[in-house]
CSV table of C-alpha atoms in Angstrom, one decimal:
chain,number,residue,atom,x,y,z
A,1,MET,CA,118.1,89.0,-15.3
A,2,SER,CA,117.3,92.2,-13.6
A,3,SER,CA,117.4,94.6,-16.4
A,4,THR,CA,114.2,96.1,-17.6
A,5,ASP,CA,112.2,95.2,-20.5
A,6,LEU,CA,109.6,97.6,-22.0
A,7,VAL,CA,107.6,94.7,-23.6
A,8,ALA,CA,107.3,93.0,-20.4
A,9,THR,CA,104.6,95.4,-19.7
A,10,GLY,CA,102.5,94.0,-22.4
A,11,LYS,CA,102.2,97.4,-24.0
A,12,PRO,CA,104.7,97.4,-26.8
A,13,VAL,CA,105.1,100.5,-28.9
A,14,ARG,CA,106.2,100.7,-32.6
A,15,SER,CA,109.8,101.0,-31.6
A,16,ALA,CA,109.7,97.8,-29.7
A,17,LEU,CA,108.8,95.5,-32.5
A,18,SER,CA,111.8,95.8,-34.8
A,19,ASP,CA,115.5,95.5,-34.6
A,20,SER,CA,115.5,98.8,-36.7
A,21,HIS,CA,114.2,100.6,-33.5
A,22,PRO,CA,115.8,100.8,-30.0
A,23,HIS,CA,114.4,98.5,-27.3
A,24,VAL,CA,114.8,99.0,-23.7
A,25,SER,CA,116.0,95.5,-22.8
A,26,ARG,CA,118.8,95.8,-25.4
A,27,LEU,CA,119.7,99.4,-24.3
A,28,VAL,CA,120.2,98.1,-20.7
A,29,ASN,CA,122.1,95.2,-21.9
A,30,TYR,CA,124.4,97.4,-23.8
A,31,LEU,CA,124.9,99.8,-20.8
A,32,GLY,CA,125.6,96.8,-18.7
A,33,GLY,CA,128.5,95.5,-20.9
A,34,GLY,CA,126.4,92.8,-22.7
A,35,THR,CA,126.3,91.8,-26.3
A,36,ASP,CA,122.6,91.6,-27.1
A,37,HIS,CA,122.0,94.9,-28.9
A,38,THR,CA,121.8,96.5,-32.2
A,39,PRO,CA,123.3,99.6,-33.8
A,40,CYS,CA,120.1,101.7,-33.2
A,41,ASP,CA,120.3,100.6,-29.5
A,42,ARG,CA,123.9,101.6,-29.2
A,43,ASP,CA,123.2,105.0,-31.0
A,44,LEU,CA,120.5,105.8,-28.5
A,45,ALA,CA,122.4,104.6,-25.4
A,46,ASP,CA,125.5,106.7,-26.5
A,47,ARG,CA,123.1,109.7,-26.7
A,48,LEU,CA,121.8,108.9,-23.4
A,49,LEU,CA,125.2,108.7,-21.9
A,50,ALA,CA,126.0,112.1,-23.2
A,51,VAL,CA,123.5,113.7,-21.1
A,52,ALA,CA,123.5,111.3,-18.1
A,53,PRO,CA,127.1,109.7,-17.9
A,54,ARG,CA,125.9,108.0,-14.7
A,55,LEU,CA,123.8,105.4,-16.5
A,56,ARG,CA,126.6,102.7,-16.7
A,57,ARG,CA,127.3,103.0,-13.2
A,58,GLU,CA,123.8,102.8,-12.3
A,59,VAL,CA,123.1,99.6,-14.2
A,60,HIS,CA,125.8,98.0,-12.1
A,61,ALA,CA,124.6,99.7,-9.0
A,62,HIS,CA,121.1,98.3,-9.9
A,63,ARG,CA,122.4,94.7,-10.3
A,64,ARG,CA,124.3,95.0,-6.8
A,65,HIS,CA,121.0,96.2,-5.4
A,66,THR,CA,119.1,93.2,-6.7
A,67,THR,CA,121.5,90.8,-5.4
A,68,ARG,CA,121.5,92.4,-1.9
A,69,VAL,CA,117.7,93.0,-1.6
A,70,VAL,CA,117.1,89.3,-2.5
A,71,LYS,CA,119.6,88.3,0.1
A,72,TYR,CA,117.8,90.5,2.6
A,73,LEU,CA,114.5,89.0,1.6
A,74,ALA,CA,115.9,85.5,2.0
A,75,SER,CA,117.3,86.4,5.3
A,76,GLU,CA,113.5,87.2,6.2
A,77,GLY,CA,112.5,83.7,5.1
A,78,TYR,CA,111.4,84.2,1.4
A,79,THR,CA,112.1,81.2,-0.7
A,80,GLN,CA,109.7,82.1,-3.7
A,81,TYR,CA,110.5,84.8,-6.3
A,82,LEU,CA,108.9,86.4,-9.2
A,83,ASP,CA,111.3,88.6,-11.2
A,84,LEU,CA,108.9,90.8,-13.3
A,85,GLY,CA,110.4,92.2,-16.5
A,86,CYS,CA,113.7,90.5,-16.0
A,87,GLY,CA,115.2,91.4,-19.4
A,88,TYR,CA,118.3,89.5,-20.6
A,89,PRO,CA,120.5,87.4,-18.2
A,90,TYR,CA,123.9,88.9,-17.6
A,91,ASP,CA,127.3,87.6,-16.8
A,92,PRO,CA,128.1,88.3,-13.0
A,93,ASP,CA,131.4,90.1,-13.1
A,94,GLN,CA,132.0,90.0,-9.4
A,95,ASP,CA,130.9,88.0,-6.3
A,96,GLU,CA,128.4,90.6,-5.2
A,97,ILE,CA,126.4,90.6,-8.4
A,98,LEU,CA,124.2,87.5,-8.7
A,99,HIS,CA,120.9,86.8,-10.3
A,100,ALA,CA,117.9,86.5,-7.9
A,101,HIS,CA,117.8,82.6,-7.6
A,102,ASP,CA,121.5,82.5,-6.9
A,103,ALA,CA,121.3,85.4,-4.5
A,104,ALA,CA,118.5,83.6,-2.4
A,105,ARG,CA,120.4,80.3,-2.7
A,106,THR,CA,123.2,81.7,-0.6
A,107,LEU,CA,120.9,81.3,2.4
A,108,HIS,CA,118.4,78.5,1.3
A,109,ASP,CA,119.1,75.3,-0.4
A,110,HIS,CA,115.6,75.2,-2.0
A,111,VAL,CA,114.4,78.3,-3.8
A,112,ASN,CA,111.7,78.5,-6.5
A,113,THR,CA,112.2,81.5,-8.9
A,114,ILE,CA,110.1,82.6,-12.0
A,115,TYR,CA,111.7,85.1,-14.5
A,116,VAL,CA,108.9,86.9,-16.4
A,117,ASP,CA,109.4,88.6,-19.8
A,118,ASN,CA,107.4,89.0,-23.0
A,119,PHE,CA,110.2,90.2,-25.2
A,120,ALA,CA,110.9,86.9,-27.0
A,121,PRO,CA,114.7,87.3,-27.5
A,122,ALA,CA,115.3,88.0,-23.7
A,123,HIS,CA,112.9,85.2,-22.8
A,124,SER,CA,114.7,82.8,-25.1
A,125,ARG,CA,118.2,83.7,-23.6
A,126,CYS,CA,116.7,83.2,-20.1
A,127,GLU,CA,115.2,79.9,-20.9
A,128,MET,CA,118.4,78.5,-22.3
A,129,SER,CA,120.4,79.7,-19.3
A,130,LEU,CA,118.0,78.1,-16.9
A,131,ALA,CA,117.2,74.9,-18.8
A,132,GLU,CA,118.8,72.5,-16.4
A,133,ASP,CA,117.5,74.1,-13.2
A,134,VAL,CA,114.2,72.5,-12.2
A,135,ASP,CA,113.4,75.0,-9.5
A,136,VAL,CA,113.7,78.0,-11.9
A,137,ALA,CA,111.8,78.8,-14.9
A,138,ALA,CA,111.5,81.5,-17.5
A,139,VAL,CA,108.0,82.4,-19.0
A,140,LEU,CA,106.9,84.5,-21.9
A,141,ALA,CA,104.2,86.5,-20.4
A,142,ASP,CA,102.9,90.0,-19.7
A,143,ALA,CA,104.0,91.0,-16.3
A,144,CYS,CA,101.0,93.5,-15.9
A,145,GLU,CA,98.5,90.6,-16.3
A,146,VAL,CA,99.0,89.2,-12.9
A,147,ALA,CA,96.2,86.6,-12.7
A,148,PRO,CA,96.9,85.0,-16.0
A,149,LEU,CA,100.6,85.0,-15.2
A,150,LEU,CA,100.0,83.2,-11.8
A,151,ALA,CA,97.8,80.7,-13.6
A,152,MET,CA,100.5,79.5,-16.1
A,153,SER,CA,101.7,76.0,-15.6
A,154,PRO,CA,105.5,76.7,-14.8
A,155,VAL,CA,104.3,79.2,-12.1
A,156,ARG,CA,101.7,76.8,-10.6
A,157,LYS,CA,104.3,74.1,-10.7
A,158,ARG,CA,107.0,76.1,-8.7
A,159,ILE,CA,105.1,78.8,-6.7
A,160,ASP,CA,103.0,77.7,-3.7
A,161,MET,CA,100.3,80.3,-3.4
A,162,ASN,CA,99.7,79.2,0.3
A,163,ARG,CA,103.1,80.8,1.2
A,164,PRO,CA,104.5,84.3,0.8
A,165,VAL,CA,106.1,85.3,-2.5
A,166,ALA,CA,108.6,88.0,-3.1
A,167,ALA,CA,108.0,89.9,-6.3
A,168,LEU,CA,110.7,92.0,-7.9
A,169,ALA,CA,109.6,94.9,-10.0
A,170,HIS,CA,113.1,96.4,-10.7
A,171,GLY,CA,113.3,99.1,-13.3
A,172,LEU,CA,109.7,98.2,-14.6
A,173,LEU,CA,107.1,100.8,-13.4
A,174,GLU,CA,108.8,103.8,-15.2
A,175,TRP,CA,107.9,102.1,-18.6
A,176,VAL,CA,104.2,102.3,-17.9
A,177,ASP,CA,101.7,105.1,-17.2
A,178,ASP,CA,100.2,105.8,-13.9
A,179,HIS,CA,97.1,103.8,-14.6
A,180,GLN,CA,99.0,100.7,-15.6
A,181,ALA,CA,101.5,101.0,-12.8
A,182,LEU,CA,98.8,101.3,-10.2
A,183,ASP,CA,96.8,98.4,-11.7
A,184,LEU,CA,99.9,96.2,-11.6
A,185,LEU,CA,100.8,97.0,-8.0
A,186,ASN,CA,97.3,96.6,-6.8
A,187,ASP,CA,96.8,93.3,-8.7
A,188,LEU,CA,100.0,92.0,-7.1
A,189,HIS,CA,98.5,92.9,-3.8
A,190,THR,CA,95.2,91.3,-4.5
A,191,HIS,CA,96.6,88.1,-5.9
A,192,LEU,CA,99.8,87.2,-3.9
A,193,PRO,CA,99.5,85.6,-0.5
A,194,PRO,CA,99.5,87.4,2.9
A,195,GLY,CA,102.9,88.3,4.0
A,196,SER,CA,104.3,88.6,0.4
A,197,ALA,CA,106.9,91.3,-0.4
A,198,LEU,CA,107.4,93.6,-3.1
A,199,ALA,CA,110.8,95.2,-4.1
A,200,ILE,CA,110.9,97.9,-6.6
A,201,THR,CA,113.4,100.3,-8.1
A,202,HIS,CA,112.2,103.3,-10.1
A,203,SER,CA,113.8,106.1,-12.3
A,204,ALA,CA,114.0,109.3,-10.3
A,205,THR,CA,112.6,112.8,-10.6
A,206,GLY,CA,113.0,115.5,-8.0
A,207,THR,CA,116.6,115.2,-7.6
A,208,GLU,CA,119.6,117.5,-8.1
A,209,ASP,CA,120.2,115.8,-11.4
A,210,GLU,CA,116.7,116.8,-12.9
A,211,SER,CA,118.0,118.4,-16.0
A,212,SER,CA,119.6,115.1,-17.1
A,213,VAL,CA,116.5,113.2,-16.2
A,214,LEU,CA,114.4,115.5,-18.4
A,215,ALA,CA,116.9,115.1,-21.3
A,216,GLU,CA,116.7,111.3,-20.9
A,217,GLN,CA,113.0,111.4,-21.2
A,218,ALA,CA,113.1,113.7,-24.2
A,219,LEU,CA,115.6,111.2,-26.0
A,220,HIS,CA,113.4,108.2,-25.1
A,221,ALA,CA,110.3,110.0,-26.4
A,222,ALA,CA,112.0,110.9,-29.6
A,223,ALA,CA,112.9,107.2,-30.1
A,224,GLY,CA,109.3,106.1,-29.5
A,225,LEU,CA,109.8,104.9,-25.8
A,226,ALA,CA,107.5,106.2,-23.3
A,227,TYR,CA,109.4,106.8,-20.1
A,228,HIS,CA,107.9,107.9,-16.7
A,229,PRO,CA,110.4,108.7,-14.2
A,230,ARG,CA,108.7,109.6,-10.9
A,231,SER,CA,109.3,111.4,-7.5
A,232,PRO,CA,109.4,109.5,-4.1
A,233,GLY,CA,105.9,110.9,-3.2
A,234,HIS,CA,104.5,109.7,-6.5
A,235,ILE,CA,105.9,106.2,-6.0
A,236,ARG,CA,104.6,106.0,-2.5
A,237,ALA,CA,101.2,106.9,-3.8
A,238,LEU,CA,101.3,104.1,-6.4
A,239,LEU,CA,102.3,101.8,-3.4
A,240,GLY,CA,99.2,102.7,-1.6
A,241,ARG,CA,98.0,99.3,-0.6
A,242,TRP,CA,101.3,98.0,0.4
A,243,THR,CA,103.1,98.7,3.7
A,244,VAL,CA,106.4,100.4,2.7
A,245,GLN,CA,109.2,99.2,5.1
A,246,SER,CA,112.0,101.2,6.5
A,247,PRO,CA,113.9,103.3,5.2
A,248,GLY,CA,110.9,104.1,2.8
A,249,VAL,CA,111.5,105.1,-0.8
A,250,VAL,CA,115.3,106.1,-1.0
A,251,PRO,CA,118.0,106.5,-3.6
A,252,THR,CA,118.7,103.0,-4.8
A,253,GLY,CA,122.4,103.1,-4.0
A,254,LEU,CA,121.6,104.1,-0.4
A,255,TRP,CA,118.8,101.6,0.3
A,256,GLY,CA,119.9,99.3,3.2
A,257,THR,CA,123.1,101.3,3.9
A,258,GLY,CA,124.5,100.6,7.3
A,259,TYR,CA,122.2,98.0,8.7
A,260,GLY,CA,122.1,94.1,8.5
A,261,PRO,CA,124.6,91.6,7.1
A,262,TYR,CA,123.2,92.2,3.5
A,263,ALA,CA,123.1,96.0,3.6
A,264,GLN,CA,124.6,98.0,0.8
A,265,ARG,CA,128.0,99.3,1.3
A,266,PHE,CA,127.9,103.1,1.5
A,267,PRO,CA,128.8,104.2,-2.1
A,268,ALA,CA,132.1,106.2,-2.6
A,269,ASP,CA,130.1,108.9,-4.4
A,270,PRO,CA,126.4,108.8,-3.6
A,271,ALA,CA,125.8,111.2,-6.4
A,272,ASP,CA,126.5,108.4,-8.8
A,273,PHE,CA,123.2,106.7,-7.8
A,274,ARG,CA,120.8,109.6,-7.6
A,275,GLY,CA,119.0,108.6,-10.8
A,276,SER,CA,116.8,106.0,-9.2
A,277,TYR,CA,114.8,105.1,-6.1
A,278,ALA,CA,114.2,101.8,-4.3
A,279,ALA,CA,111.7,100.4,-1.7
A,280,VAL,CA,110.5,97.1,-0.2
A,281,ALA,CA,106.9,96.8,0.7
A,282,LEU,CA,104.8,94.0,2.4
A,283,LYS,CA,101.3,92.8,2.0
A,284,THR,CA,100.1,93.1,5.6
A,285,ALA,CA,96.3,93.3,5.2
């Protein structure tokens, strides 16, 4: 449930409203080997793969990262999670790929998790998959409207706002403009309790693979999808109120490499993961 959903931002564009136009959540589902996609999604995804063959590898690297960063946060004591723009659930294909609540439960017996999306098909799939788990809920909501989200009954029932919360914004910020991204990150900082954590992943610019990133951006734009990859400096600026933790804003496949029991294993070919960045930040003031 860690794939991105454009409509989770609450700013749907024309192409997100119909099965006759590609949708980001279905694109990621296709790239990750899922079955929730349409011919138009597959057509755009295949054109994206033609200019950026790394995308399939990056989807799986992204899921491994989500598993490991949640295990890291759980090892730091976090037992409450908000997965913002969760997208479709996926079938874990190996032990090191888990959804957020399952990853946290490898360290804690009691974990409360909210999966947030406002693309109705993805939400419905999440809701069905979580129906029998009382500590986990899927809510149909705009991830960028933080105060209304936190006021929703399923959230209030499961999330104790007197204790720190870990928010996951994985693959979300690149689908909103700077104003929307900054508002979201600032609102999370304002409304989440002291000591809360924020984990992000974000599509990259400023890498040696810049030409393929620009080609991806052009293909998304032609399909009516606003796509905003950003540089590490740009991402740090958006995180201005948050205290970014070591090692900073780094390539997603390299985040955590070499330290701690839940660190990433060093990838065989780091170039496979140069298309996105990751960071963990804390609300320290």
